[in-house]
Amino acid sequence: MSKDQTRIAVVTGGASGIGEECARQLRDQGWRVVVWDRHATDGEPTVDVADYASVAAAASRLDGVDLLINAAGIAGSRDPVGRKDPAEWAQVMAVNLNGTFHCAHALYEALRARGGVVVNIASVAGMVMMKGRAHYAVSKAGVATLTRSLANEWAEDGIRVIAVAPGYVKTPMIQRSIEAGELDERKLAAMHPLNRLATTQEIAAAMIALAQPPFLFMTGAVVTIDGGMTLGK
Ligand SMILES: NC(=O)c1ccc[n+]([C@@H]2O[C@H](COP(=O)([O-])OP(=O)(O)OC[C@H]3O[C@@H](n4cnc5c(N)ncnc54)[C@H](O)[C@@H]3O)[C@@H](O)[C@H]2O)c1
């Protein structure tokens, strides 16, 4: 990462939830932050990470990048396969998995030029199967595998690639499902031995810390931050 210049971060999904908190914490730490989101923030142009042309156009407007945080994502429905809309399956893959690939791919040369870092968001949902979540689980397992693939391919370019795999985090994505009656907050909390959901602050702080010293020897890791959820009962 550059030491003498202002450090530049691209944060996808930076208009809400974990991405928004990453953008806030990075700005507080003196970074210049460019948000790529389908919803506009601070007059920045909208970017659809599922659409490679949109991502490539946004990449062409940058003048350097030290850190790419891939936080854009969608949850999709809770219908089981057999009752799931195939178009919705494709959309979850397009945003969560293809979107992560699109952004990393479009920023490869820029990241290489500055010895940059990519931090992706996988999920415990890619490790512990939940009914009705097949598309989301597959997309997040794909993000974990993409993280290891990119870390392996790009190590010789000096680019580190890591991911976090959170348990449930209290963000607008989860809040919407609670309000729609699809999820029960107390039951969600009870799935984690620490008996609560994570805060966006906790997840963002971990993602930003892992991108910087002293974690420079870490690449290809998918770091579980789940209040013990994957430990079993
Ligand atoms: N909240 C959780 O419990 C939880 C747990 C594990 C992983 N995650 C993952 O963390 C990431 C952030 O989730 P969140 O809970 O903060 O969600 P959120 O809904 O609060 O924010 C997601 C952001 O992504 C943006 N986005 C969606 N589709 C996009 C697209 N095609 N192009 C550009 N931007 C797009 C949205 O506009 C929004 O600003 C997601 O990848 C999610 O899967 C969330």
CSV table of C-alpha atoms and ligand atoms in Angstrom, one decimal:
chain,number,residue,atom,x,y,z
A,1,MET,CA,0.0,0.0,0.0
A,2,SER,CA,1.2,3.5,-0.7
A,3,LYS,CA,2.7,5.3,2.3
A,4,ASP,CA,3.3,8.8,1.0
A,5,GLN,CA,0.1,9.4,-1.0
A,6,THR,CA,-3.5,9.5,0.3
A,7,ARG,CA,-4.7,5.9,0.5
A,8,ILE,CA,-7.7,5.2,-1.7
A,9,ALA,CA,-10.3,2.6,-1.0
A,10,VAL,CA,-13.2,1.4,-3.2
A,11,VAL,CA,-16.1,0.1,-1.1
A,12,THR,CA,-18.8,-1.7,-2.9
A,13,GLY,CA,-22.2,-1.7,-1.2
A,14,GLY,CA,-21.0,1.4,0.7
A,15,ALA,CA,-24.4,3.0,0.8
A,16,SER,CA,-25.7,0.7,3.6
A,17,GLY,CA,-24.9,-1.7,6.4
A,18,ILE,CA,-21.4,-3.1,6.6
A,19,GLY,CA,-20.1,-1.3,3.5
A,20,GLU,CA,-21.4,2.0,4.8
A,21,GLU,CA,-19.6,1.5,8.1
A,22,CYS,CA,-16.4,0.5,6.4
A,23,ALA,CA,-16.5,3.7,4.4
A,24,ARG,CA,-17.1,5.7,7.6
A,25,GLN,CA,-14.3,4.1,9.5
A,26,LEU,CA,-11.9,4.4,6.6
A,27,ARG,CA,-12.7,8.1,6.1
A,28,ASP,CA,-12.1,8.6,9.9
A,29,GLN,CA,-8.7,7.1,9.4
A,30,GLY,CA,-7.8,9.5,6.6
A,31,TRP,CA,-8.6,7.3,3.6
A,32,ARG,CA,-10.2,8.7,0.4
A,33,VAL,CA,-13.2,6.4,-0.1
A,34,VAL,CA,-15.0,5.8,-3.4
A,35,VAL,CA,-18.4,4.1,-3.0
A,36,TRP,CA,-19.6,1.8,-5.7
A,37,ASP,CA,-23.3,1.1,-5.0
A,38,ARG,CA,-26.5,0.8,-7.0
A,39,HIS,CA,-27.9,3.6,-4.7
A,40,ALA,CA,-26.1,6.9,-5.0
A,41,THR,CA,-24.3,8.4,-2.0
A,42,ASP,CA,-22.9,12.0,-1.9
A,43,GLY,CA,-23.6,12.5,-5.6
A,44,GLU,CA,-21.3,9.7,-6.6
A,45,PRO,CA,-22.4,7.9,-9.8
A,46,THR,CA,-24.3,4.6,-9.2
A,47,VAL,CA,-22.5,1.3,-10.0
A,48,ASP,CA,-24.2,-2.1,-10.5
A,49,VAL,CA,-21.6,-4.6,-9.5
A,50,ALA,CA,-23.6,-7.3,-11.4
A,51,ASP,CA,-22.9,-5.5,-14.6
A,52,TYR,CA,-19.3,-5.7,-15.8
A,53,ALA,CA,-19.7,-2.6,-18.1
A,54,SER,CA,-20.8,-0.5,-15.1
A,55,VAL,CA,-17.9,-1.7,-13.0
A,56,ALA,CA,-15.3,-1.2,-15.8
A,57,ALA,CA,-16.6,2.4,-16.3
A,58,ALA,CA,-16.3,3.1,-12.6
A,59,ALA,CA,-12.8,1.7,-12.5
A,60,SER,CA,-11.8,3.9,-15.4
A,61,ARG,CA,-12.7,7.0,-13.4
A,62,LEU,CA,-10.2,6.1,-10.6
A,63,ASP,CA,-6.7,7.4,-10.2
A,64,GLY,CA,-5.4,4.6,-8.1
A,65,VAL,CA,-6.6,2.1,-5.4
A,66,ASP,CA,-5.0,0.6,-2.4
A,67,LEU,CA,-7.9,-1.3,-1.0
A,68,LEU,CA,-11.0,-2.9,-2.5
A,69,ILE,CA,-13.8,-3.9,0.0
A,70,ASN,CA,-16.4,-6.0,-1.7
A,71,ALA,CA,-19.5,-5.5,0.5
A,72,ALA,CA,-22.3,-5.3,-2.1
A,73,GLY,CA,-24.7,-8.1,-1.6
A,74,ILE,CA,-28.3,-9.2,-1.6
A,75,ALA,CA,-30.0,-11.8,0.5
A,76,GLY,CA,-32.6,-13.2,-1.8
A,77,SER,CA,-35.8,-15.1,-0.8
A,78,ARG,CA,-36.1,-17.9,1.7
A,79,ASP,CA,-38.0,-20.2,-0.7
A,80,PRO,CA,-36.5,-23.8,-1.0
A,81,VAL,CA,-35.2,-25.0,-4.4
A,82,GLY,CA,-38.2,-26.3,-6.3
A,83,ARG,CA,-40.2,-23.2,-5.3
A,84,LYS,CA,-37.5,-20.6,-5.9
A,85,ASP,CA,-37.6,-18.3,-8.9
A,86,PRO,CA,-34.7,-19.2,-11.2
A,87,ALA,CA,-34.3,-15.6,-12.1
A,88,GLU,CA,-33.8,-14.8,-8.5
A,89,TRP,CA,-31.1,-17.5,-8.2
A,90,ALA,CA,-29.3,-15.9,-11.1
A,91,GLN,CA,-29.5,-12.4,-9.5
A,92,VAL,CA,-28.1,-13.6,-6.2
A,93,MET,CA,-25.1,-15.1,-8.0
A,94,ALA,CA,-24.8,-12.1,-10.3
A,95,VAL,CA,-24.5,-9.6,-7.4
A,96,ASN,CA,-22.8,-11.7,-4.6
A,97,LEU,CA,-20.4,-13.8,-6.6
A,98,ASN,CA,-20.0,-12.3,-10.1
A,99,GLY,CA,-20.0,-8.8,-8.6
A,100,THR,CA,-17.0,-9.7,-6.3
A,101,PHE,CA,-15.2,-11.1,-9.4
A,102,HIS,CA,-16.1,-8.1,-11.6
A,103,CYS,CA,-14.7,-5.6,-9.1
A,104,ALA,CA,-11.5,-7.5,-8.4
A,105,HIS,CA,-10.9,-8.2,-12.1
A,106,ALA,CA,-11.5,-4.6,-13.1
A,107,LEU,CA,-9.1,-3.3,-10.5
A,108,TYR,CA,-6.3,-5.8,-10.9
A,109,GLU,CA,-3.8,-3.5,-12.6
A,110,ALA,CA,-4.6,-0.6,-10.2
A,111,LEU,CA,-4.2,-2.9,-7.2
A,112,ARG,CA,-1.0,-4.4,-8.6
A,113,ALA,CA,0.5,-0.9,-9.1
A,114,ARG,CA,0.1,-0.1,-5.4
A,115,GLY,CA,0.5,-3.6,-3.8
A,116,GLY,CA,-3.1,-3.4,-2.8
A,117,VAL,CA,-5.5,-5.5,-0.8
A,118,VAL,CA,-8.9,-7.0,-1.5
A,119,VAL,CA,-11.3,-7.8,1.4
A,120,ASN,CA,-14.4,-9.8,0.5
A,121,ILE,CA,-17.4,-10.7,2.6
A,122,ALA,CA,-18.3,-14.4,2.6
A,123,SER,CA,-20.7,-15.7,5.3
A,124,VAL,CA,-21.2,-18.5,7.8
A,125,ALA,CA,-24.2,-19.2,5.5
A,126,GLY,CA,-21.7,-20.7,3.1
A,127,MET,CA,-20.6,-23.2,5.8
A,128,VAL,CA,-23.7,-24.1,7.8
A,129,MET,CA,-26.7,-24.9,5.6
A,130,MET,CA,-29.9,-23.0,6.3
A,131,LYS,CA,-33.2,-24.0,4.6
A,132,GLY,CA,-34.3,-21.8,1.8
A,133,ARG,CA,-30.8,-20.2,1.5
A,134,ALA,CA,-29.3,-22.4,-1.2
A,135,HIS,CA,-28.5,-19.6,-3.6
A,136,TYR,CA,-27.1,-17.3,-1.0
A,137,ALA,CA,-25.0,-20.2,0.5
A,138,VAL,CA,-23.6,-21.2,-2.9
A,139,SER,CA,-22.8,-17.5,-3.7
A,140,LYS,CA,-20.9,-17.1,-0.4
A,141,ALA,CA,-19.1,-20.4,-0.6
A,142,GLY,CA,-18.1,-19.1,-4.0
A,143,VAL,CA,-16.8,-15.9,-2.6
A,144,ALA,CA,-14.7,-17.9,-0.1
A,145,THR,CA,-13.2,-20.0,-2.9
A,146,LEU,CA,-12.7,-17.0,-5.1
A,147,THR,CA,-10.8,-15.3,-2.2
A,148,ARG,CA,-8.4,-18.3,-2.0
A,149,SER,CA,-8.1,-18.5,-5.9
A,150,LEU,CA,-7.3,-14.8,-6.2
A,151,ALA,CA,-4.9,-14.9,-3.2
A,152,ASN,CA,-3.0,-17.7,-4.9
A,153,GLU,CA,-2.9,-16.1,-8.3
A,154,TRP,CA,-2.1,-12.6,-7.2
A,155,ALA,CA,0.5,-13.2,-4.4
A,156,GLU,CA,3.3,-12.8,-6.9
A,157,ASP,CA,1.9,-9.4,-7.8
A,158,GLY,CA,2.0,-8.3,-4.2
A,159,ILE,CA,-1.8,-8.2,-3.9
A,160,ARG,CA,-3.3,-9.8,-0.7
A,161,VAL,CA,-6.8,-11.1,-0.8
A,162,ILE,CA,-8.8,-12.1,2.3
A,163,ALA,CA,-12.4,-12.5,3.4
A,164,VAL,CA,-14.4,-12.3,6.5
A,165,ALA,CA,-17.3,-14.8,7.1
A,166,PRO,CA,-19.7,-13.1,9.6
A,167,GLY,CA,-22.6,-14.6,11.5
A,168,TYR,CA,-25.7,-12.5,11.6
A,169,VAL,CA,-25.0,-8.8,11.6
A,170,LYS,CA,-27.6,-6.2,12.6
A,171,THR,CA,-27.8,-4.3,9.3
A,172,PRO,CA,-30.7,-3.0,7.1
A,173,MET,CA,-30.5,-6.4,5.2
A,174,ILE,CA,-31.4,-8.3,8.3
A,175,GLN,CA,-33.6,-5.6,9.7
A,176,ARG,CA,-35.8,-5.8,6.6
A,177,SER,CA,-36.3,-9.6,7.1
A,178,ILE,CA,-37.1,-9.1,10.8
A,179,GLU,CA,-39.7,-6.5,9.9
A,180,ALA,CA,-41.2,-8.8,7.2
A,181,GLY,CA,-41.6,-11.5,9.8
A,182,GLU,CA,-39.2,-13.8,8.0
A,183,LEU,CA,-36.6,-13.7,10.8
A,184,ASP,CA,-37.0,-13.5,14.6
A,185,GLU,CA,-34.3,-11.5,16.3
A,186,ARG,CA,-34.3,-13.5,19.5
A,187,LYS,CA,-34.0,-16.8,17.6
A,188,LEU,CA,-31.2,-15.3,15.5
A,189,ALA,CA,-29.3,-14.2,18.6
A,190,ALA,CA,-29.7,-17.7,20.1
A,191,MET,CA,-28.0,-19.2,17.1
A,192,HIS,CA,-24.8,-17.6,18.3
A,193,PRO,CA,-23.2,-18.9,21.5
A,194,LEU,CA,-22.5,-15.2,22.4
A,195,ASN,CA,-26.3,-14.8,22.2
A,196,ARG,CA,-26.4,-11.7,20.1
A,197,LEU,CA,-26.0,-10.4,16.5
A,198,ALA,CA,-22.7,-8.6,15.5
A,199,THR,CA,-22.7,-4.9,15.0
A,200,THR,CA,-21.6,-3.4,11.7
A,201,GLN,CA,-18.8,-1.6,13.7
A,202,GLU,CA,-17.3,-4.9,14.8
A,203,ILE,CA,-17.3,-6.4,11.3
A,204,ALA,CA,-16.0,-3.3,9.5
A,205,ALA,CA,-13.2,-2.7,12.1
A,206,ALA,CA,-12.0,-6.3,11.6
A,207,MET,CA,-12.1,-6.0,7.8
A,208,ILE,CA,-10.1,-2.7,7.9
A,209,ALA,CA,-7.6,-4.1,10.5
A,210,LEU,CA,-6.9,-7.2,8.4
A,211,ALA,CA,-6.1,-5.0,5.4
A,212,GLN,CA,-3.2,-3.3,7.1
A,213,PRO,CA,-0.2,-4.0,9.3
A,214,PRO,CA,0.5,-6.1,11.3
A,215,PHE,CA,-1.5,-8.6,9.1
A,216,LEU,CA,0.8,-8.3,6.0
A,217,PHE,CA,1.5,-12.1,6.0
A,218,MET,CA,-2.2,-13.0,5.8
A,219,THR,CA,-3.6,-13.9,2.4
A,220,GLY,CA,-6.2,-16.4,1.3
A,221,ALA,CA,-7.7,-16.5,4.8
A,222,VAL,CA,-11.4,-16.6,5.3
A,223,VAL,CA,-11.8,-15.2,8.8
A,224,THR,CA,-14.9,-16.4,10.7
A,225,ILE,CA,-16.5,-13.7,12.9
A,226,ASP,CA,-19.6,-15.3,14.1
A,227,GLY,CA,-20.0,-15.2,17.9
A,228,GLY,CA,-19.2,-18.9,17.9
A,229,MET,CA,-22.1,-19.9,15.6
A,230,THR,CA,-20.1,-22.5,13.6
A,231,LEU,CA,-18.7,-24.2,16.8
A,232,GLY,CA,-21.8,-26.4,17.2
A,233,LYS,CA,-24.0,-26.9,20.2
B,1,LIG,N1,-26.1,-8.7,7.6
B,1,LIG,C1,-25.7,-10.0,7.8
B,1,LIG,O1,-26.1,-10.7,8.7
B,1,LIG,C2,-24.6,-10.5,6.9
B,1,LIG,C3,-23.9,-11.7,7.3
B,1,LIG,C4,-22.9,-12.2,6.5
B,1,LIG,C5,-22.6,-11.6,5.4
B,1,LIG,N2,-23.2,-10.5,5.0
B,1,LIG,C6,-22.9,-9.9,3.7
B,1,LIG,O2,-22.3,-8.6,4.0
B,1,LIG,C7,-22.5,-7.8,2.8
B,1,LIG,C8,-23.2,-6.5,3.3
B,1,LIG,O3,-24.5,-6.8,3.7
B,1,LIG,P1,-25.4,-5.8,4.6
B,1,LIG,O4,-26.1,-6.7,5.6
B,1,LIG,O5,-24.6,-4.7,5.0
B,1,LIG,O6,-26.5,-5.4,3.5
B,1,LIG,P2,-27.2,-4.0,3.2
B,1,LIG,O7,-28.5,-4.4,2.4
B,1,LIG,O8,-27.4,-3.2,4.4
B,1,LIG,O9,-26.2,-3.3,2.2
B,1,LIG,C9,-25.9,-3.9,1.0
B,1,LIG,C10,-25.5,-2.8,0.0
B,1,LIG,O10,-25.2,-3.4,-1.2
B,1,LIG,C11,-25.7,-2.6,-2.3
B,1,LIG,N3,-26.0,-3.4,-3.5
B,1,LIG,C12,-26.8,-4.4,-3.6
B,1,LIG,N4,-26.8,-4.9,-4.9
B,1,LIG,C13,-25.9,-4.1,-5.5
B,1,LIG,C14,-25.4,-4.1,-6.9
B,1,LIG,N5,-25.9,-4.9,-7.8
B,1,LIG,N6,-24.5,-3.2,-7.2
B,1,LIG,C15,-24.0,-2.3,-6.3
B,1,LIG,N7,-24.4,-2.3,-5.0
B,1,LIG,C16,-25.4,-3.2,-4.6
B,1,LIG,C17,-27.1,-2.1,-1.7
B,1,LIG,O11,-27.5,-1.0,-2.4
B,1,LIG,C18,-26.6,-1.8,-0.3
B,1,LIG,O12,-26.2,-0.4,-0.2
B,1,LIG,C19,-23.3,-8.6,1.8
B,1,LIG,O13,-22.4,-9.2,0.9
B,1,LIG,C20,-24.0,-9.6,2.7
B,1,LIG,O14,-24.2,-10.8,2.0
B,1,LIG,C21,-24.2,-9.9,5.7
